[in-house]
PDB file of C-alpha atoms in Angstrom:
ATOM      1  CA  UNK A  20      14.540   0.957 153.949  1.00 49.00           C
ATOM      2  CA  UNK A  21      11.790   2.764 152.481  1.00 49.00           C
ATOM      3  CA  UNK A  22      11.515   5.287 149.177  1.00 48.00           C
ATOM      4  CA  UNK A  23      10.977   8.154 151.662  1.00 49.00           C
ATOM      5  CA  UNK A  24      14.177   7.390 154.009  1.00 47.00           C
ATOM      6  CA  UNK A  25      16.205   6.737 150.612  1.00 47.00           C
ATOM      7  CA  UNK A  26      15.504  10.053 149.235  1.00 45.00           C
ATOM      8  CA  UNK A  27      16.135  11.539 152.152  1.00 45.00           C
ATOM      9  CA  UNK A  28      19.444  10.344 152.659  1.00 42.00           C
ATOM     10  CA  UNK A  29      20.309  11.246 148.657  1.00 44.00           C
ATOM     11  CA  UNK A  30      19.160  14.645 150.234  1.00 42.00           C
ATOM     12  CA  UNK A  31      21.218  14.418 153.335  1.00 38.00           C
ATOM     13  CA  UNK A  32      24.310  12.936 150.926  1.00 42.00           C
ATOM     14  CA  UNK A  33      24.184  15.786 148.116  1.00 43.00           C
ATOM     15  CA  UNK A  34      24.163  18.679 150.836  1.00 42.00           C
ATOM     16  CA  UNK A  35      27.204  17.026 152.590  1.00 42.00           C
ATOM     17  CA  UNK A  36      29.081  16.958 149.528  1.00 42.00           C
ATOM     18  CA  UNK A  37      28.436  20.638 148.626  1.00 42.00           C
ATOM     19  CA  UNK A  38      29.372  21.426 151.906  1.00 41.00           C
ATOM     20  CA  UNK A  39      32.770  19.644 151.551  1.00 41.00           C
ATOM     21  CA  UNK A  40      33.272  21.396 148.212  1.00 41.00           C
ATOM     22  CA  UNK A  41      32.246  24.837 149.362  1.00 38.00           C
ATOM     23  CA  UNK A  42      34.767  24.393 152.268  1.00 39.00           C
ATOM     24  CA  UNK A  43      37.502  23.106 149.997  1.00 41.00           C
ATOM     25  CA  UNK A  44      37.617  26.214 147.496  1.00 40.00           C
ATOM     26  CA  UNK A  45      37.406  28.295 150.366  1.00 43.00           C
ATOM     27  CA  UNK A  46      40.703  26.834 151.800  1.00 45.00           C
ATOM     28  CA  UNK A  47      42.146  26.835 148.498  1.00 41.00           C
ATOM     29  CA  UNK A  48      42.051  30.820 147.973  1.00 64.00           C
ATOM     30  CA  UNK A  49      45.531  30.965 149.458  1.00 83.00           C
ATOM     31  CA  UNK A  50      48.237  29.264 147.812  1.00 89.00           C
ATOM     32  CA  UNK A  51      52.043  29.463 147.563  1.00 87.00           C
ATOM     33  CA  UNK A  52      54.569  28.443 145.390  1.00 79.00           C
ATOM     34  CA  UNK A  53      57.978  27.577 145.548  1.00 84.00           C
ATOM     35  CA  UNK A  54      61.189  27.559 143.272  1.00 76.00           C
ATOM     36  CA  UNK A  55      61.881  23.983 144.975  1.00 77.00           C
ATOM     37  CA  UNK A  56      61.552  21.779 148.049  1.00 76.00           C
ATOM     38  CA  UNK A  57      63.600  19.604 150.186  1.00 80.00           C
ATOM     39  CA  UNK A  58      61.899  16.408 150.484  1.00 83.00           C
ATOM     40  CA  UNK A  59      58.143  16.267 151.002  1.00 83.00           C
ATOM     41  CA  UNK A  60      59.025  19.779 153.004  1.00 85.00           C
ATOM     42  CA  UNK A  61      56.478  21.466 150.291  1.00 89.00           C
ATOM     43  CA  UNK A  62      55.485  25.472 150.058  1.00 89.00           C
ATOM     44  CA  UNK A  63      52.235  24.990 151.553  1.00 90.00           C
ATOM     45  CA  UNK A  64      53.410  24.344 155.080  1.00 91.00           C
ATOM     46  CA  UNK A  65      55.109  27.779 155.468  1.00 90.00           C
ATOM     47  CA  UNK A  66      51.208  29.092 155.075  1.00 92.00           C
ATOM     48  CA  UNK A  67      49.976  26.671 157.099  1.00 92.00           C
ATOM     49  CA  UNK A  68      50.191  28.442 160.764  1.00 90.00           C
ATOM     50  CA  UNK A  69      52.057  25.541 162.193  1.00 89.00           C
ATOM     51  CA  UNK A  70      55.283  26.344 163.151  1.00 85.00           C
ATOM     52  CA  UNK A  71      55.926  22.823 163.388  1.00 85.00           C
ATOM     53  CA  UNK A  72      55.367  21.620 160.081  1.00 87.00           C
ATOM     54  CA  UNK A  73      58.124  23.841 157.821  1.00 87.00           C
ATOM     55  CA  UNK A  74      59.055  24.640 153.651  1.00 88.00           C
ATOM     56  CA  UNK A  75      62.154  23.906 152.975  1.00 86.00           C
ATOM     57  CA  UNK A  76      63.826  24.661 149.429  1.00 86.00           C
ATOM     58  CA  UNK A  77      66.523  22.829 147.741  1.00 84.00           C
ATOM     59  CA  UNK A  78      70.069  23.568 147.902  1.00 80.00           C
ATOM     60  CA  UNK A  79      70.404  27.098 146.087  1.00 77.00           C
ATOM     61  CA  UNK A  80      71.363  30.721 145.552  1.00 73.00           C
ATOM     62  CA  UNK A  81      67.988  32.237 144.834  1.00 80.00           C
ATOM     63  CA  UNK A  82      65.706  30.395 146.534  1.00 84.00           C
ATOM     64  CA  UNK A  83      61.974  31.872 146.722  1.00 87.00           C
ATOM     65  CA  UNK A  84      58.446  31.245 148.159  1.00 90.00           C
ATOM     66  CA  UNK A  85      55.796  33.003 146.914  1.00 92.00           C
ATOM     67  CA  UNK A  86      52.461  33.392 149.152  1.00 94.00           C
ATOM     68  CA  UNK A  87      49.371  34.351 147.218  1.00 94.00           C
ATOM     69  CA  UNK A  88      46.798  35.722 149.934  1.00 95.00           C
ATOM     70  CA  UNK A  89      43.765  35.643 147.206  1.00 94.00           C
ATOM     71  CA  UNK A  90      42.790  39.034 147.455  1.00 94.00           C
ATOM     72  CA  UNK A  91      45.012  42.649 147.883  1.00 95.00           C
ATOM     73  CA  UNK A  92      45.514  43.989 151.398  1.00 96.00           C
ATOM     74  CA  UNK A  93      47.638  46.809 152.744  1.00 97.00           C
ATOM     75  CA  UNK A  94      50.533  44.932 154.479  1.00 98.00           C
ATOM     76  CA  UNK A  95      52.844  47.142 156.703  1.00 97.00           C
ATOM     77  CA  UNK A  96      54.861  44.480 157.175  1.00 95.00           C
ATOM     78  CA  UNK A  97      55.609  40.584 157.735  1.00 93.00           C
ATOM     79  CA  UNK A  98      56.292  37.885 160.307  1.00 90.00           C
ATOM     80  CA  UNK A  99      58.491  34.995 159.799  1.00 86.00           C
ATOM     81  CA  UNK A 100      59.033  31.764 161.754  1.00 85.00           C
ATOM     82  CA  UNK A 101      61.484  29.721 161.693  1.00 72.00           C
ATOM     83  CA  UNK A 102      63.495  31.059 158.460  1.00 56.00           C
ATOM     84  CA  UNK A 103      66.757  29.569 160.083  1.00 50.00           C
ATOM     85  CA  UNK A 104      67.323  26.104 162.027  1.00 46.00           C
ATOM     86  CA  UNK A 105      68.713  27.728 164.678  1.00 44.00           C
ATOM     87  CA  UNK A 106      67.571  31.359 166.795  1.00 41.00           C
ATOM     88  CA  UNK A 107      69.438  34.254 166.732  1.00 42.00           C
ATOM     89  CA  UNK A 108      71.532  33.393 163.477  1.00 46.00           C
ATOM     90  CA  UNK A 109      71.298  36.130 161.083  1.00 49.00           C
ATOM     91  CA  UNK A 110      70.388  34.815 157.331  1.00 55.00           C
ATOM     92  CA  UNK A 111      71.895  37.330 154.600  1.00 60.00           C
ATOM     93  CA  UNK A 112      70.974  38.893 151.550  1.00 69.00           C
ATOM     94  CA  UNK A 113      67.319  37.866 151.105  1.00 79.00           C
ATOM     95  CA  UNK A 114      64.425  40.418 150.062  1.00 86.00           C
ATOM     96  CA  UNK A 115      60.668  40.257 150.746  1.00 91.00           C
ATOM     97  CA  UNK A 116      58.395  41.843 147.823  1.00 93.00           C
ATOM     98  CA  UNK A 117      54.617  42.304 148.231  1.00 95.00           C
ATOM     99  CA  UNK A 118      52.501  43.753 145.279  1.00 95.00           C
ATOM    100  CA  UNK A 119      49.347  43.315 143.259  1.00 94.00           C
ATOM    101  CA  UNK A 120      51.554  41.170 140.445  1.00 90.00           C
ATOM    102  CA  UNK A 121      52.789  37.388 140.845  1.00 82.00           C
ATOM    103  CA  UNK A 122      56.593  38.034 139.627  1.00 74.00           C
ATOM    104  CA  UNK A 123      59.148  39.728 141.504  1.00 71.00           C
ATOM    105  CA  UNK A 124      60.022  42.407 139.590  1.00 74.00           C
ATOM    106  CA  UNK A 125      56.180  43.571 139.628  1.00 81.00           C
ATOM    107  CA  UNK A 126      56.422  44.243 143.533  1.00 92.00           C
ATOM    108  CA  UNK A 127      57.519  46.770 145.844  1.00 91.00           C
ATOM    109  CA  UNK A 128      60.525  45.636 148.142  1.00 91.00           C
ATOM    110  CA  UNK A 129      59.276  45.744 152.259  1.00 92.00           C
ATOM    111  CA  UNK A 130      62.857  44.429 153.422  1.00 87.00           C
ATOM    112  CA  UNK A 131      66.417  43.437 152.470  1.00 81.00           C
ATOM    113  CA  UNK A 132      69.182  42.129 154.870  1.00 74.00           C
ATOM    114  CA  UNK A 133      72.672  42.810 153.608  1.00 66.00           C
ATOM    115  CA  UNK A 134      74.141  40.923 155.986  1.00 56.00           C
ATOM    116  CA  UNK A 135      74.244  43.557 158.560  1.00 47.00           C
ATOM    117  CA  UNK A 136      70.731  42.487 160.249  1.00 51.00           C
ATOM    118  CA  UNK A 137      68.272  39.861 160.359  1.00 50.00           C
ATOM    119  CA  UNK A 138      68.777  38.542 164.124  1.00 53.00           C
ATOM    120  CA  UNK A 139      65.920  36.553 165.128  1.00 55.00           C
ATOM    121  CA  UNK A 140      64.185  36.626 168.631  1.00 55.00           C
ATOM    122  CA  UNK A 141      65.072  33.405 170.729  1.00 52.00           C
ATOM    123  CA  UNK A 142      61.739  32.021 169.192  1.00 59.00           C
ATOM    124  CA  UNK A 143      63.218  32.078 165.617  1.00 70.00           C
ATOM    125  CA  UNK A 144      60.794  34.618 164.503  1.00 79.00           C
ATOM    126  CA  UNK A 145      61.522  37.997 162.490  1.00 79.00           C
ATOM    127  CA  UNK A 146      59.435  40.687 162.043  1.00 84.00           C
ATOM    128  CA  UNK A 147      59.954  42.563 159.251  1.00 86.00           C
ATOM    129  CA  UNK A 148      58.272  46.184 159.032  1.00 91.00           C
ATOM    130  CA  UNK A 149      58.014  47.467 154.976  1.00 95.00           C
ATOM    131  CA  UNK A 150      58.907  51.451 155.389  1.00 95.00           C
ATOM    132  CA  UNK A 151      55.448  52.021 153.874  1.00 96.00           C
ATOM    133  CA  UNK A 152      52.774  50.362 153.988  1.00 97.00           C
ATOM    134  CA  UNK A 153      52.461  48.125 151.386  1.00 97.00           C
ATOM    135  CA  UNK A 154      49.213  46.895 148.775  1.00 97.00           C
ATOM    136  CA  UNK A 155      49.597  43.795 147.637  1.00 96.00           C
ATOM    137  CA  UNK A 156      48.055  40.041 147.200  1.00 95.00           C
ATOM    138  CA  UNK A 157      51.326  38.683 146.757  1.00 95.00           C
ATOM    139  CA  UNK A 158      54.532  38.683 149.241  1.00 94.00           C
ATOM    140  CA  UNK A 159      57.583  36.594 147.810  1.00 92.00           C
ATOM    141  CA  UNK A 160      60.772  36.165 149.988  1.00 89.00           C
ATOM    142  CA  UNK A 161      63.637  35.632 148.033  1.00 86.00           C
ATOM    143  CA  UNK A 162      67.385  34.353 148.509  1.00 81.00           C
ATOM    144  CA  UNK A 163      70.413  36.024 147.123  1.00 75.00           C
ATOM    145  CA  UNK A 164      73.739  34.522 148.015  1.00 65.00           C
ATOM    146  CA  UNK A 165      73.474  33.333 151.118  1.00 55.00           C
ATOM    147  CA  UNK A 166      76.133  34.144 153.553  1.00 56.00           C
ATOM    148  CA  UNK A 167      75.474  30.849 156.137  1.00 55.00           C
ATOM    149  CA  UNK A 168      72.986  28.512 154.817  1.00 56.00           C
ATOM    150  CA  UNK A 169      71.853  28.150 151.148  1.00 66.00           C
ATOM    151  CA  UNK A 170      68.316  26.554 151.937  1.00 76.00           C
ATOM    152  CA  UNK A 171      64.998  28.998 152.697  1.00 80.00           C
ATOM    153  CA  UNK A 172      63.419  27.263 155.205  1.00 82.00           C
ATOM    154  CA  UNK A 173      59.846  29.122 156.212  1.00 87.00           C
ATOM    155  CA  UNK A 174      57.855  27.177 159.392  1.00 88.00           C
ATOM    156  CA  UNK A 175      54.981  30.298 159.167  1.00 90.00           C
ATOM    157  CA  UNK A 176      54.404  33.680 157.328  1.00 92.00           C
ATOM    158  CA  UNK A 177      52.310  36.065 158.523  1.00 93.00           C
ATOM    159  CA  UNK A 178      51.050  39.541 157.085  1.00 95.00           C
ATOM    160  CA  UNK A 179      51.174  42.693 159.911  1.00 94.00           C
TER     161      UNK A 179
END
């Protein structure tokens, strides 16, 4: 190979590899966390818009997941795949907060099931409608003593 079709190619090379990085911190904006996980069943798959790959926590009374959508949005609401193994079981006492800080107490509550609600459609998925709408980067679903399983399990969240 010639000097010319070497440069080139360091050229061609460099550009490819500030493509992949450009791409990669643009996939990275949106992150979640977790208070645990079950396995290699990590936070990032409830974000993941898969609702075949799934988050599950450990075994708990407060479980959370925190999603961090990288910038502040009015949210009206949320939809949730998957939060229980099975469809139309009802998971109790959990809240969903969504605000502008990254801790719970810094964010307005959209829902809370006492117990009373929380059915999901035959395709495991609850929608959840805030009574206002909502600012916020950060939505956080958290457990508090569960009435019939004690592990958050989250296949996909969605902002409405």
């Amino acid at each position: 190979m010639n000097d010319k079709n070497a440069s080139g190619l360091a050229i061609c090379a460099a550009f490819v590899t500030m493509a992949i990085i450009c791409f990669e911190a643009a996939v990275a904006q949106q992150q979640t966390f977790s208070r645990s996980h079950f396995n290699n069943y990590v936070s990032h798959l409830a974000a993941d818009s898969d609702v075949t790959s799934c988050y599950r926590s450990g075994y708990g009374a407060h479980e959370w997941l925190v999603y961090d959508l990288a910038t502040a949005r009015n949210i009206s609401g949320l939809k949730i795949s998957g939060v229980l193994h099975t469809a139309n079981i009802r998971i109790g006492n959990f809240f969903a907060n969504i605000g502008v800080g990254d801790g719970f107490g810094d964010n307005g509550l959209c829902y809370f099931t006492d117990n009373t609600d929380g059915y999901y459609d035959t395709m495991g998925q609850h929608t959840l409608k805030c009574p206002n709408p909502i600012n916020g980067r950060y939505v956080s679903v958290q457990m508090v003593d569960p009435v019939i399983v004690n592990q958050l399990v989250i296949c996909d969240i969605k902002t409405i």
